[in-house]
């Protein structure tokens, strides 16, 4: 249920609603909007009596949220969420670019990539220190040493760090060293991990499960929001289909319906979405056209030598071409880069 306050409701009146929700044994979620505040509630298994809240001063109305995801839904929050960070806002209006190697390999590669990105005005570096690899014999990532390299590179260049958290065991370390915590496709329904990042005070980039429906994806986002972490960014990274011309099928058609159902920002990952570097530029540009709020792309100073996902990793020169085109397209789509 959502308790919508009148536009002129006072902080005391809002607080009274918050206390009334707690008195029912439920969790209040104040949602300040452009013209008025609404207070969502979660934790009820049975229907809650609307009358309990509609009699309180400053309350306009109490509305039942019909979707199974509550805090993630547009019904609960009509305004788009903009995730605010010291490296820039993530959400509509702007267009966020995140790029970097699949894995943290060593200081040199990570630093050279960050320096290149900063020289092109890109404020976010991606690289995994913990890698979910299909084969146990493939490079598994540098672990905490990799996180330390990322922190060193941020210190030197001022770039923001997006890096994956694979298990609850490393949550504290990844929260400490990252600026955005990535949850990978294989962990989209790892509910204990989702609950754990709900407790984190860093934004979470939630990748879509490779065979997850839009509703399942939003239910996973709900786990994080319900824990009190409202800074969730969705990432479409391709789904499994019968098509074998690409590693996955980048489902750009999920973006318009996602924008109807949720207020959360969405970025597109054309690297995992295609699995082949030749197809990455076209799908990155298509991401902006489809309404995404950003892209996340795998790049490397020497793509053929990348320790993971080499086939889908592009060079700095190819990235230059994408950036030039995105900059030219941005005004058409109402975005600033
Ligand atoms: C990655 O971003 O390198 C990654 C492992 O992504 P995904 O979880 O989408 O496969
Ligand atoms: Mn990868």
mmCIF file with all atom_site columns, N, CA, C and O and ligand atoms in Angstrom, residues 102 126 131 272 298 309 312, ligand 2:
data_model
loop_
_atom_site.group_PDB
_atom_site.id
_atom_site.type_symbol
_atom_site.label_atom_id
_atom_site.label_alt_id
_atom_site.label_comp_id
_atom_site.label_asym_id
_atom_site.label_entity_id
_atom_site.label_seq_id
_atom_site.pdbx_PDB_ins_code
_atom_site.Cartn_x
_atom_site.Cartn_y
_atom_site.Cartn_z
_atom_site.occupancy
_atom_site.B_iso_or_equiv
_atom_site.pdbx_formal_charge
_atom_site.auth_seq_id
_atom_site.auth_comp_id
_atom_site.auth_asym_id
_atom_site.auth_atom_id
_atom_site.pdbx_PDB_model_num
ATOM   1  N  N   . UNK A 1 102 ? 36.843 -6.967  -18.695 1.00 0.00 ? 102 UNK A N   1
ATOM   2  C  CA  . UNK A 1 102 ? 35.955 -7.903  -18.012 1.00 0.00 ? 102 UNK A CA  1
ATOM   3  C  C   . UNK A 1 102 ? 36.477 -8.113  -16.590 1.00 0.00 ? 102 UNK A C   1
ATOM   4  O  O   . UNK A 1 102 ? 35.727 -7.996  -15.621 1.00 0.00 ? 102 UNK A O   1
ATOM   5  N  N   . UNK A 1 126 ? 34.576 -0.255  -15.140 1.00 0.00 ? 126 UNK A N   1
ATOM   6  C  CA  . UNK A 1 126 ? 34.095 -1.558  -14.710 1.00 0.00 ? 126 UNK A CA  1
ATOM   7  C  C   . UNK A 1 126 ? 35.236 -2.556  -14.779 1.00 0.00 ? 126 UNK A C   1
ATOM   8  O  O   . UNK A 1 126 ? 36.112 -2.456  -15.650 1.00 0.00 ? 126 UNK A O   1
ATOM   9  N  N   . UNK A 1 131 ? 35.193 -13.297 -10.379 1.00 0.00 ? 131 UNK A N   1
ATOM   10 C  CA  . UNK A 1 131 ? 34.624 -13.621 -11.684 1.00 0.00 ? 131 UNK A CA  1
ATOM   11 C  C   . UNK A 1 131 ? 33.810 -14.914 -11.667 1.00 0.00 ? 131 UNK A C   1
ATOM   12 O  O   . UNK A 1 131 ? 34.322 -15.961 -11.280 1.00 0.00 ? 131 UNK A O   1
ATOM   13 N  N   . UNK A 1 272 ? 28.204 -8.479  -23.263 1.00 0.00 ? 272 UNK A N   1
ATOM   14 C  CA  . UNK A 1 272 ? 27.665 -9.810  -22.950 1.00 0.00 ? 272 UNK A CA  1
ATOM   15 C  C   . UNK A 1 272 ? 26.423 -10.086 -23.804 1.00 0.00 ? 272 UNK A C   1
ATOM   16 O  O   . UNK A 1 272 ? 26.116 -11.230 -24.097 1.00 0.00 ? 272 UNK A O   1
ATOM   17 N  N   . UNK A 1 298 ? 32.691 -3.682  -22.442 1.00 0.00 ? 298 UNK A N   1
ATOM   18 C  CA  . UNK A 1 298 ? 34.010 -4.240  -22.117 1.00 0.00 ? 298 UNK A CA  1
ATOM   19 C  C   . UNK A 1 298 ? 35.052 -3.746  -23.124 1.00 0.00 ? 298 UNK A C   1
ATOM   20 O  O   . UNK A 1 298 ? 34.914 -3.953  -24.337 1.00 0.00 ? 298 UNK A O   1
ATOM   21 N  N   . UNK A 1 309 ? 36.554 -12.989 -21.577 1.00 0.00 ? 309 UNK A N   1
ATOM   22 C  CA  . UNK A 1 309 ? 35.645 -12.339 -22.530 1.00 0.00 ? 309 UNK A CA  1
ATOM   23 C  C   . UNK A 1 309 ? 36.357 -11.550 -23.636 1.00 0.00 ? 309 UNK A C   1
ATOM   24 O  O   . UNK A 1 309 ? 35.841 -10.525 -24.120 1.00 0.00 ? 309 UNK A O   1
ATOM   25 N  N   . UNK A 1 312 ? 34.484 -10.549 -27.004 1.00 0.00 ? 312 UNK A N   1
ATOM   26 C  CA  . UNK A 1 312 ? 33.487 -9.469  -27.009 1.00 0.00 ? 312 UNK A CA  1
ATOM   27 C  C   . UNK A 1 312 ? 34.084 -8.136  -26.564 1.00 0.00 ? 312 UNK A C   1
ATOM   28 O  O   . UNK A 1 312 ? 33.363 -7.150  -26.423 1.00 0.00 ? 312 UNK A O   1
HETATM 29 MN MN1 . LIG B 2 .   ? 32.682 -10.204 -18.908 1.00 0.00 ? 2   LIG B MN1 1
#
